[in-house]
Amino acid sequence: MKLINDSAELVDSIRNTSFMEYEEFLESELLSAGISDCSCYKCKEPRPPLTYINRSFFTQPCWDCIGEQNKREIKSTILQVQDAIRDYYFETILGDHYLQLFIVDDIYFRNTLPHDFVVFKRIISSLEPPDRNDIWFLDWIPGYPKLINLDNIAGMRLVNLSNLYKIENKDEEGEIKVGDFTISLPIQMSGENKHYSRYSILNLSNDGSRARRIKISKDKCYKLYNTENDNVKSILSLTKNGEKVAIGDLTYQDYVIIKLAIMRNKKFLRTIFEIVLEICKSVKELKDSVFLKNSVRLTPTPSVNASLCLIWNPLSPYKESNNINLSIF
Ligand SMILES: [Zn+2]
């Protein structure tokens, strides 16, 4: 483990690995003392959680202590980490509407005191959420502090968006309609054609059509979308009346509702997870600022260099040059 002496570097490091501000990180460390009490049995250093949203779920291995010679240990640890990410995506996020809301916008994590999903869930439950099929979010009544805790329960309300936006899930067409917006799945094509090089997305090239495809299985290959940022490919496309949407022009409310509509669609989430997990097999690190809100090292192998940065949109500050930047839309 590398010791950081410079405070600015420390703040940056926390922001880039756990996607939290220094103060939030400190709060969550202090409040969860004991929960994450998991240390490497060799070096005794504390091990980071897979996700700060649920610290007790899985702790990341201490790669530095896993013997470089022990091929079998390396291999089984790599699989363990991948399985833990898969479980978190498919078992934890997919079915939990409260968790989907908690991670859809930073404000929920930041304003819940303590920064704990269990507290958030208890509060939302007591506000009597609308029907499972409705889309709703949490808002504050003017005059109350923007805090999510039991003492402020009178200051919060759930807003049912189904009354404000027409949201249609057209799974057959691979589309979600949110008002005038259309969110589309990546184009799926047969994986047979050998021109669709398995990892062509990893070549980071912008030129031509070869750089945007990823093969999931023998007969399933996705074509990803180009975005307004040359360094970023997107999994989904967002259009309005047939025109590609410039992300910077979206209102904050539209932006959050589009994100929530995606979170609430199992087919869309499964496709996103499938693509992310496939790329995880061939990168060094997953920097997931969307679902895990954490960075996870995936392999100790020094020959693997690139990281996968998963971000909501191509303008996100968490993208990095020389890495694979994949945005949701
Ligand atoms: Zn260790």
Short mmCIF file of N, CA, C and O in Angstrom, two decimals, residues 32-141:
data_model
loop_
_atom_site.label_atom_id
_atom_site.label_comp_id
_atom_site.label_asym_id
_atom_site.label_seq_id
_atom_site.Cartn_x
_atom_site.Cartn_y
_atom_site.Cartn_z
N SER A 32 -18.98 3.83 10.17
CA SER A 32 -19.06 2.39 9.93
C SER A 32 -17.92 1.65 10.60
O SER A 32 -17.67 0.50 10.30
N ALA A 33 -17.25 2.31 11.52
CA ALA A 33 -16.14 1.66 12.21
C ALA A 33 -16.62 0.34 12.79
O ALA A 33 -17.65 0.28 13.45
N GLY A 34 -15.91 -0.69 12.52
CA GLY A 34 -16.34 -2.00 13.02
C GLY A 34 -16.96 -2.84 11.92
O GLY A 34 -16.68 -4.02 11.82
N ILE A 35 -17.77 -2.21 11.06
CA ILE A 35 -18.44 -2.99 10.00
C ILE A 35 -17.40 -3.49 9.00
O ILE A 35 -17.37 -4.65 8.62
N SER A 36 -16.53 -2.56 8.60
CA SER A 36 -15.57 -2.92 7.57
C SER A 36 -14.29 -3.46 8.20
O SER A 36 -13.22 -3.34 7.64
N ASP A 37 -14.43 -4.00 9.38
CA ASP A 37 -13.26 -4.43 10.12
C ASP A 37 -12.70 -5.72 9.51
O ASP A 37 -12.70 -6.77 10.13
N CYS A 38 -12.26 -5.60 8.27
CA CYS A 38 -11.74 -6.78 7.59
C CYS A 38 -10.35 -6.45 7.09
O CYS A 38 -10.17 -5.54 6.30
N SER A 39 -9.39 -7.18 7.57
CA SER A 39 -8.01 -6.90 7.19
C SER A 39 -7.41 -8.11 6.49
O SER A 39 -7.85 -9.23 6.67
N CYS A 40 -6.39 -7.82 5.73
CA CYS A 40 -5.65 -8.88 5.05
C CYS A 40 -4.93 -9.73 6.12
O CYS A 40 -4.31 -9.19 7.02
N TYR A 41 -5.05 -11.03 6.00
CA TYR A 41 -4.44 -11.87 7.04
C TYR A 41 -2.91 -11.89 6.95
O TYR A 41 -2.23 -12.28 7.87
N LYS A 42 -2.39 -11.41 5.82
CA LYS A 42 -0.93 -11.38 5.69
C LYS A 42 -0.34 -10.04 6.15
O LYS A 42 0.49 -9.99 7.04
N CYS A 43 -0.78 -8.94 5.52
CA CYS A 43 -0.16 -7.65 5.84
C CYS A 43 -0.93 -6.86 6.90
O CYS A 43 -0.46 -5.82 7.36
N LYS A 44 -2.14 -7.34 7.26
CA LYS A 44 -2.96 -6.70 8.30
C LYS A 44 -3.54 -5.34 7.87
O LYS A 44 -4.14 -4.65 8.68
N GLU A 45 -3.34 -4.96 6.62
CA GLU A 45 -3.92 -3.69 6.15
C GLU A 45 -5.43 -3.89 5.98
O GLU A 45 -5.87 -4.96 5.56
N PRO A 46 -6.23 -2.83 6.27
CA PRO A 46 -7.67 -2.97 6.05
C PRO A 46 -7.96 -3.10 4.56
O PRO A 46 -7.28 -2.51 3.73
N ARG A 47 -8.95 -3.90 4.23
CA ARG A 47 -9.29 -4.09 2.82
C ARG A 47 -10.53 -3.28 2.48
O ARG A 47 -11.48 -3.25 3.25
N PRO A 48 -10.54 -2.63 1.32
CA PRO A 48 -11.70 -1.79 0.97
C PRO A 48 -12.91 -2.64 0.59
O PRO A 48 -12.76 -3.76 0.10
N PRO A 49 -14.12 -2.11 0.81
CA PRO A 49 -15.31 -2.86 0.42
C PRO A 49 -15.48 -2.85 -1.10
O PRO A 49 -14.90 -2.01 -1.78
N LEU A 50 -16.28 -3.77 -1.59
CA LEU A 50 -16.59 -3.76 -3.02
C LEU A 50 -17.38 -2.50 -3.36
O LEU A 50 -17.20 -1.90 -4.40
N THR A 51 -18.28 -2.13 -2.44
CA THR A 51 -19.04 -0.90 -2.63
C THR A 51 -19.25 -0.24 -1.28
O THR A 51 -19.47 -0.93 -0.29
N TYR A 52 -19.18 1.08 -1.24
CA TYR A 52 -19.40 1.79 0.01
C TYR A 52 -20.88 1.85 0.38
O TYR A 52 -21.25 2.27 1.47
N ILE A 53 -21.74 1.45 -0.55
CA ILE A 53 -23.18 1.47 -0.29
C ILE A 53 -23.54 0.31 0.65
O ILE A 53 -24.42 0.42 1.48
N ASN A 54 -22.86 -0.78 0.51
CA ASN A 54 -23.04 -1.90 1.43
C ASN A 54 -21.67 -2.50 1.73
O ASN A 54 -21.19 -3.37 1.04
N ARG A 55 -21.08 -2.00 2.80
CA ARG A 55 -19.70 -2.37 3.12
C ARG A 55 -19.53 -3.82 3.51
O ARG A 55 -18.45 -4.38 3.36
N SER A 56 -20.57 -4.39 4.07
CA SER A 56 -20.38 -5.75 4.57
C SER A 56 -20.58 -6.80 3.47
O SER A 56 -20.43 -7.98 3.69
N PHE A 57 -20.90 -6.35 2.28
CA PHE A 57 -21.23 -7.26 1.19
C PHE A 57 -20.03 -8.11 0.75
O PHE A 57 -20.11 -9.32 0.65
N PHE A 58 -18.92 -7.47 0.48
CA PHE A 58 -17.72 -8.18 0.00
C PHE A 58 -16.53 -7.24 0.17
O PHE A 58 -16.66 -6.06 -0.08
N THR A 59 -15.42 -7.78 0.63
CA THR A 59 -14.24 -6.91 0.69
C THR A 59 -13.25 -7.33 -0.40
O THR A 59 -13.12 -8.51 -0.71
N GLN A 60 -12.62 -6.34 -0.96
CA GLN A 60 -11.70 -6.62 -2.05
C GLN A 60 -10.44 -7.31 -1.52
O GLN A 60 -9.99 -7.00 -0.42
N PRO A 61 -9.90 -8.20 -2.30
CA PRO A 61 -8.69 -8.90 -1.84
C PRO A 61 -7.48 -7.97 -1.82
O PRO A 61 -7.48 -6.93 -2.45
N CYS A 62 -6.51 -8.36 -1.07
CA CYS A 62 -5.27 -7.60 -1.01
C CYS A 62 -4.35 -8.20 -2.08
O CYS A 62 -3.64 -9.17 -1.82
N TRP A 63 -4.39 -7.63 -3.26
CA TRP A 63 -3.68 -8.23 -4.39
C TRP A 63 -2.17 -8.30 -4.16
O TRP A 63 -1.50 -9.23 -4.60
N ASP A 64 -1.67 -7.29 -3.44
CA ASP A 64 -0.22 -7.26 -3.22
C ASP A 64 0.26 -8.48 -2.45
O ASP A 64 1.42 -8.87 -2.55
N CYS A 65 -0.62 -9.06 -1.65
CA CYS A 65 -0.20 -10.18 -0.82
C CYS A 65 -0.49 -11.53 -1.45
O CYS A 65 -0.13 -12.57 -0.89
N ILE A 66 -1.19 -11.52 -2.57
CA ILE A 66 -1.45 -12.80 -3.22
C ILE A 66 -0.21 -13.17 -4.03
O ILE A 66 0.23 -12.42 -4.88
N GLY A 67 0.35 -14.29 -3.67
CA GLY A 67 1.64 -14.67 -4.25
C GLY A 67 1.62 -14.63 -5.77
O GLY A 67 0.71 -15.16 -6.39
N GLU A 68 2.61 -13.98 -6.35
CA GLU A 68 2.68 -13.87 -7.81
C GLU A 68 2.88 -15.23 -8.46
O GLU A 68 2.51 -15.46 -9.59
N GLN A 69 3.47 -16.12 -7.68
CA GLN A 69 3.77 -17.45 -8.23
C GLN A 69 2.56 -18.38 -8.18
O GLN A 69 2.47 -19.33 -8.92
N ASN A 70 1.66 -18.05 -7.26
CA ASN A 70 0.55 -18.96 -7.05
C ASN A 70 -0.57 -18.73 -8.05
O ASN A 70 -1.54 -18.03 -7.79
N LYS A 71 -0.41 -19.34 -9.20
CA LYS A 71 -1.34 -19.12 -10.31
C LYS A 71 -2.77 -19.48 -9.94
O LYS A 71 -3.72 -18.84 -10.34
N ARG A 72 -2.89 -20.57 -9.17
CA ARG A 72 -4.24 -21.04 -8.85
C ARG A 72 -4.96 -20.04 -7.92
O ARG A 72 -6.13 -19.76 -8.08
N GLU A 73 -4.20 -19.50 -6.95
CA GLU A 73 -4.78 -18.53 -6.03
C GLU A 73 -5.21 -17.26 -6.79
O GLU A 73 -6.27 -16.71 -6.56
N ILE A 74 -4.35 -16.84 -7.72
CA ILE A 74 -4.67 -15.64 -8.51
C ILE A 74 -5.94 -15.88 -9.30
O ILE A 74 -6.87 -15.08 -9.27
N LYS A 75 -5.99 -17.03 -9.96
CA LYS A 75 -7.14 -17.32 -10.81
C LYS A 75 -8.44 -17.37 -10.00
O LYS A 75 -9.45 -16.79 -10.39
N SER A 76 -8.39 -18.04 -8.85
CA SER A 76 -9.62 -18.17 -8.08
C SER A 76 -10.03 -16.82 -7.48
O SER A 76 -11.22 -16.53 -7.35
N THR A 77 -9.05 -15.99 -7.14
CA THR A 77 -9.40 -14.68 -6.59
C THR A 77 -10.01 -13.78 -7.66
O THR A 77 -10.97 -13.05 -7.41
N ILE A 78 -9.47 -13.85 -8.88
CA ILE A 78 -10.04 -13.07 -9.99
C ILE A 78 -11.52 -13.46 -10.18
O ILE A 78 -12.39 -12.60 -10.30
N LEU A 79 -11.78 -14.76 -10.17
CA LEU A 79 -13.16 -15.22 -10.35
C LEU A 79 -14.06 -14.78 -9.20
O LEU A 79 -15.21 -14.39 -9.41
N GLN A 80 -13.52 -14.83 -7.98
CA GLN A 80 -14.28 -14.39 -6.80
C GLN A 80 -14.72 -12.93 -6.94
O GLN A 80 -15.86 -12.59 -6.64
N VAL A 81 -13.79 -12.09 -7.37
CA VAL A 81 -14.12 -10.67 -7.50
C VAL A 81 -15.17 -10.47 -8.58
O VAL A 81 -16.15 -9.74 -8.39
N GLN A 82 -14.99 -11.14 -9.72
CA GLN A 82 -15.98 -11.01 -10.79
C GLN A 82 -17.36 -11.50 -10.36
O GLN A 82 -18.37 -10.87 -10.68
N ASP A 83 -17.39 -12.60 -9.61
CA ASP A 83 -18.67 -13.11 -9.11
C ASP A 83 -19.33 -12.12 -8.16
O ASP A 83 -20.55 -11.96 -8.18
N ALA A 84 -18.51 -11.49 -7.33
CA ALA A 84 -19.06 -10.53 -6.36
C ALA A 84 -19.69 -9.34 -7.09
O ALA A 84 -20.77 -8.88 -6.73
N ILE A 85 -19.03 -8.88 -8.14
CA ILE A 85 -19.59 -7.76 -8.92
C ILE A 85 -20.88 -8.22 -9.59
O ILE A 85 -21.90 -7.53 -9.56
N ARG A 86 -20.83 -9.41 -10.17
CA ARG A 86 -22.03 -9.94 -10.85
C ARG A 86 -23.20 -10.05 -9.87
O ARG A 86 -24.32 -9.66 -10.16
N ASP A 87 -22.93 -10.60 -8.67
CA ASP A 87 -24.00 -10.74 -7.66
C ASP A 87 -24.56 -9.38 -7.27
O ASP A 87 -25.76 -9.22 -7.12
N TYR A 88 -23.66 -8.43 -7.10
CA TYR A 88 -24.13 -7.10 -6.70
C TYR A 88 -25.02 -6.50 -7.79
O TYR A 88 -26.09 -5.95 -7.51
N TYR A 89 -24.60 -6.65 -9.03
CA TYR A 89 -25.39 -6.10 -10.15
C TYR A 89 -26.73 -6.84 -10.28
O TYR A 89 -27.79 -6.23 -10.27
N PHE A 90 -26.64 -8.17 -10.43
CA PHE A 90 -27.84 -8.92 -10.80
C PHE A 90 -28.73 -9.26 -9.60
O PHE A 90 -29.94 -9.36 -9.75
N GLU A 91 -28.15 -9.49 -8.43
CA GLU A 91 -28.96 -9.87 -7.28
C GLU A 91 -29.38 -8.66 -6.46
O GLU A 91 -30.49 -8.60 -5.96
N THR A 92 -28.47 -7.72 -6.28
CA THR A 92 -28.77 -6.63 -5.36
C THR A 92 -29.46 -5.45 -6.04
O THR A 92 -30.48 -4.97 -5.57
N ILE A 93 -28.91 -5.00 -7.15
CA ILE A 93 -29.46 -3.79 -7.76
C ILE A 93 -30.74 -4.06 -8.54
O ILE A 93 -31.71 -3.31 -8.43
N LEU A 94 -30.76 -5.14 -9.28
CA LEU A 94 -31.84 -5.37 -10.24
C LEU A 94 -33.23 -5.36 -9.60
O LEU A 94 -34.18 -4.85 -10.18
N GLY A 95 -33.37 -5.92 -8.40
CA GLY A 95 -34.71 -6.05 -7.84
C GLY A 95 -35.07 -5.03 -6.78
O GLY A 95 -36.17 -5.05 -6.26
N ASP A 96 -34.15 -4.15 -6.43
CA ASP A 96 -34.41 -3.27 -5.29
C ASP A 96 -34.67 -1.83 -5.75
O ASP A 96 -33.74 -1.08 -6.05
N HIS A 97 -35.94 -1.45 -5.77
CA HIS A 97 -36.30 -0.10 -6.24
C HIS A 97 -35.73 1.00 -5.36
O HIS A 97 -35.41 2.08 -5.83
N TYR A 98 -35.60 0.71 -4.07
CA TYR A 98 -35.06 1.73 -3.16
C TYR A 98 -33.57 1.95 -3.44
O TYR A 98 -33.08 3.07 -3.45
N LEU A 99 -32.87 0.85 -3.67
CA LEU A 99 -31.44 0.96 -3.95
C LEU A 99 -31.21 1.68 -5.29
O LEU A 99 -30.30 2.50 -5.43
N GLN A 100 -32.07 1.40 -6.25
CA GLN A 100 -31.95 2.07 -7.55
C GLN A 100 -32.06 3.58 -7.38
O GLN A 100 -31.32 4.35 -7.98
N LEU A 101 -33.00 3.99 -6.54
CA LEU A 101 -33.16 5.42 -6.29
C LEU A 101 -31.95 5.98 -5.55
O LEU A 101 -31.44 7.05 -5.86
N PHE A 102 -31.48 5.22 -4.57
CA PHE A 102 -30.36 5.65 -3.73
C PHE A 102 -29.12 5.96 -4.57
O PHE A 102 -28.37 6.88 -4.28
N ILE A 103 -28.91 5.17 -5.62
CA ILE A 103 -27.68 5.36 -6.41
C ILE A 103 -27.90 6.18 -7.67
O ILE A 103 -26.95 6.49 -8.37
N VAL A 104 -29.15 6.55 -7.97
CA VAL A 104 -29.38 7.22 -9.24
C VAL A 104 -28.85 8.65 -9.24
O VAL A 104 -28.48 9.20 -10.26
N ASP A 105 -28.80 9.24 -8.06
CA ASP A 105 -28.31 10.61 -7.97
C ASP A 105 -27.51 10.76 -6.68
O ASP A 105 -27.93 10.29 -5.63
N ASP A 106 -26.37 11.43 -6.77
CA ASP A 106 -25.47 11.57 -5.62
C ASP A 106 -26.15 12.20 -4.40
O ASP A 106 -25.74 11.98 -3.27
N ILE A 107 -27.17 12.99 -4.66
CA ILE A 107 -27.80 13.73 -3.56
C ILE A 107 -28.35 12.78 -2.48
O ILE A 107 -28.30 13.10 -1.30
N TYR A 108 -28.80 11.59 -2.89
CA TYR A 108 -29.40 10.69 -1.90
C TYR A 108 -28.34 10.09 -0.97
O TYR A 108 -28.54 9.97 0.23
N PHE A 109 -27.25 9.71 -1.55
CA PHE A 109 -26.15 9.19 -0.72
C PHE A 109 -25.60 10.31 0.18
O PHE A 109 -25.42 10.14 1.37
N ARG A 110 -25.39 11.46 -0.43
CA ARG A 110 -24.75 12.57 0.28
C ARG A 110 -25.63 13.08 1.42
O ARG A 110 -25.15 13.39 2.49
N ASN A 111 -26.94 13.18 1.19
CA ASN A 111 -27.82 13.82 2.17
C ASN A 111 -28.43 12.85 3.18
O ASN A 111 -29.15 13.27 4.07
N THR A 112 -28.19 11.57 3.00
CA THR A 112 -28.63 10.61 4.00
C THR A 112 -27.59 10.56 5.10
O THR A 112 -26.41 10.33 4.84
N LEU A 113 -28.04 10.81 6.33
CA LEU A 113 -27.10 10.77 7.45
C LEU A 113 -27.52 9.69 8.41
O LEU A 113 -28.62 9.76 8.94
N PRO A 114 -26.70 8.71 8.70
CA PRO A 114 -25.40 8.48 8.05
C PRO A 114 -25.57 7.99 6.60
O PRO A 114 -26.66 7.66 6.21
N HIS A 115 -24.47 7.99 5.87
CA HIS A 115 -24.52 7.60 4.45
C HIS A 115 -24.76 6.09 4.34
O HIS A 115 -23.87 5.34 3.98
N ASP A 116 -25.95 5.71 4.68
CA ASP A 116 -26.19 4.29 4.83
C ASP A 116 -27.51 3.94 4.14
O ASP A 116 -28.55 4.53 4.41
N PHE A 117 -27.46 2.97 3.26
CA PHE A 117 -28.64 2.58 2.51
C PHE A 117 -29.76 2.07 3.41
O PHE A 117 -30.94 2.29 3.15
N VAL A 118 -29.40 1.39 4.52
CA VAL A 118 -30.41 0.84 5.42
C VAL A 118 -31.28 1.96 5.99
O VAL A 118 -32.51 1.85 6.07
N VAL A 119 -30.65 3.07 6.36
CA VAL A 119 -31.38 4.22 6.90
C VAL A 119 -32.29 4.80 5.82
O VAL A 119 -33.48 5.07 6.05
N PHE A 120 -31.74 4.95 4.64
CA PHE A 120 -32.50 5.48 3.50
C PHE A 120 -33.74 4.63 3.23
O PHE A 120 -34.85 5.13 3.08
N LYS A 121 -33.55 3.33 3.24
CA LYS A 121 -34.64 2.41 2.94
C LYS A 121 -35.75 2.50 4.00
O LYS A 121 -36.93 2.50 3.68
N ARG A 122 -35.34 2.61 5.25
CA ARG A 122 -36.32 2.69 6.33
C ARG A 122 -37.17 3.96 6.17
O ARG A 122 -38.38 3.95 6.35
N ILE A 123 -36.52 5.05 5.81
CA ILE A 123 -37.23 6.32 5.67
C ILE A 123 -38.20 6.28 4.49
O ILE A 123 -39.36 6.66 4.61
N ILE A 124 -37.73 5.78 3.36
CA ILE A 124 -38.61 5.70 2.19
C ILE A 124 -39.82 4.82 2.48
O ILE A 124 -40.95 5.15 2.13
N SER A 125 -39.58 3.69 3.16
CA SER A 125 -40.69 2.79 3.47
C SER A 125 -41.74 3.50 4.30
O SER A 125 -42.94 3.30 4.10
N SER A 126 -41.29 4.34 5.22
CA SER A 126 -42.25 4.99 6.10
C SER A 126 -43.01 6.10 5.36
O SER A 126 -44.01 6.61 5.85
N LEU A 127 -42.55 6.48 4.17
CA LEU A 127 -43.26 7.51 3.38
C LEU A 127 -44.29 6.88 2.43
O LEU A 127 -44.88 7.57 1.62
N GLU A 128 -44.49 5.60 2.55
CA GLU A 128 -45.48 4.88 1.75
C GLU A 128 -45.33 5.10 0.25
O GLU A 128 -46.08 5.86 -0.37
N PRO A 129 -44.34 4.46 -0.34
CA PRO A 129 -44.08 4.65 -1.78
C PRO A 129 -45.26 4.21 -2.65
O PRO A 129 -46.02 3.32 -2.25
N PRO A 130 -45.44 4.84 -3.81
CA PRO A 130 -46.50 4.45 -4.73
C PRO A 130 -46.32 3.02 -5.23
O PRO A 130 -45.38 2.32 -4.84
N ASP A 131 -47.18 2.64 -6.12
CA ASP A 131 -47.17 1.30 -6.70
C ASP A 131 -45.80 0.96 -7.28
O ASP A 131 -45.07 1.83 -7.74
N ARG A 132 -45.46 -0.33 -7.25
CA ARG A 132 -44.17 -0.81 -7.76
C ARG A 132 -43.91 -0.38 -9.19
O ARG A 132 -42.76 -0.14 -9.57
N ASN A 133 -44.97 -0.29 -9.97
CA ASN A 133 -44.76 0.02 -11.39
C ASN A 133 -44.64 1.52 -11.66
O ASN A 133 -44.31 1.92 -12.77
N ASP A 134 -44.94 2.31 -10.66
CA ASP A 134 -44.79 3.76 -10.85
C ASP A 134 -43.33 4.16 -10.69
O ASP A 134 -42.55 3.47 -10.05
N ILE A 135 -43.03 5.29 -11.28
CA ILE A 135 -41.69 5.84 -11.10
C ILE A 135 -41.82 7.07 -10.22
O ILE A 135 -42.64 7.94 -10.48
N TRP A 136 -41.02 7.09 -9.16
CA TRP A 136 -41.17 8.17 -8.20
C TRP A 136 -39.80 8.53 -7.65
O TRP A 136 -38.86 7.75 -7.74
N PHE A 137 -39.69 9.73 -7.12
CA PHE A 137 -38.45 10.08 -6.45
C PHE A 137 -38.72 10.86 -5.18
O PHE A 137 -39.87 11.21 -4.88
N LEU A 138 -37.66 11.08 -4.42
CA LEU A 138 -37.78 11.73 -3.12
C LEU A 138 -37.50 13.22 -3.28
O LEU A 138 -36.54 13.60 -3.95
N ASP A 139 -38.33 14.03 -2.67
CA ASP A 139 -38.11 15.46 -2.72
C ASP A 139 -38.34 16.06 -1.33
O ASP A 139 -38.89 15.40 -0.46
N TRP A 140 -37.90 17.30 -1.16
CA TRP A 140 -38.06 17.95 0.13
C TRP A 140 -39.15 19.02 0.06
O TRP A 140 -39.30 19.70 -0.97
N ILE A 141 -39.86 19.18 1.13
CA ILE A 141 -40.87 20.24 1.21
C ILE A 141 -40.12 21.54 1.51
O ILE A 141 -39.25 21.58 2.39
#
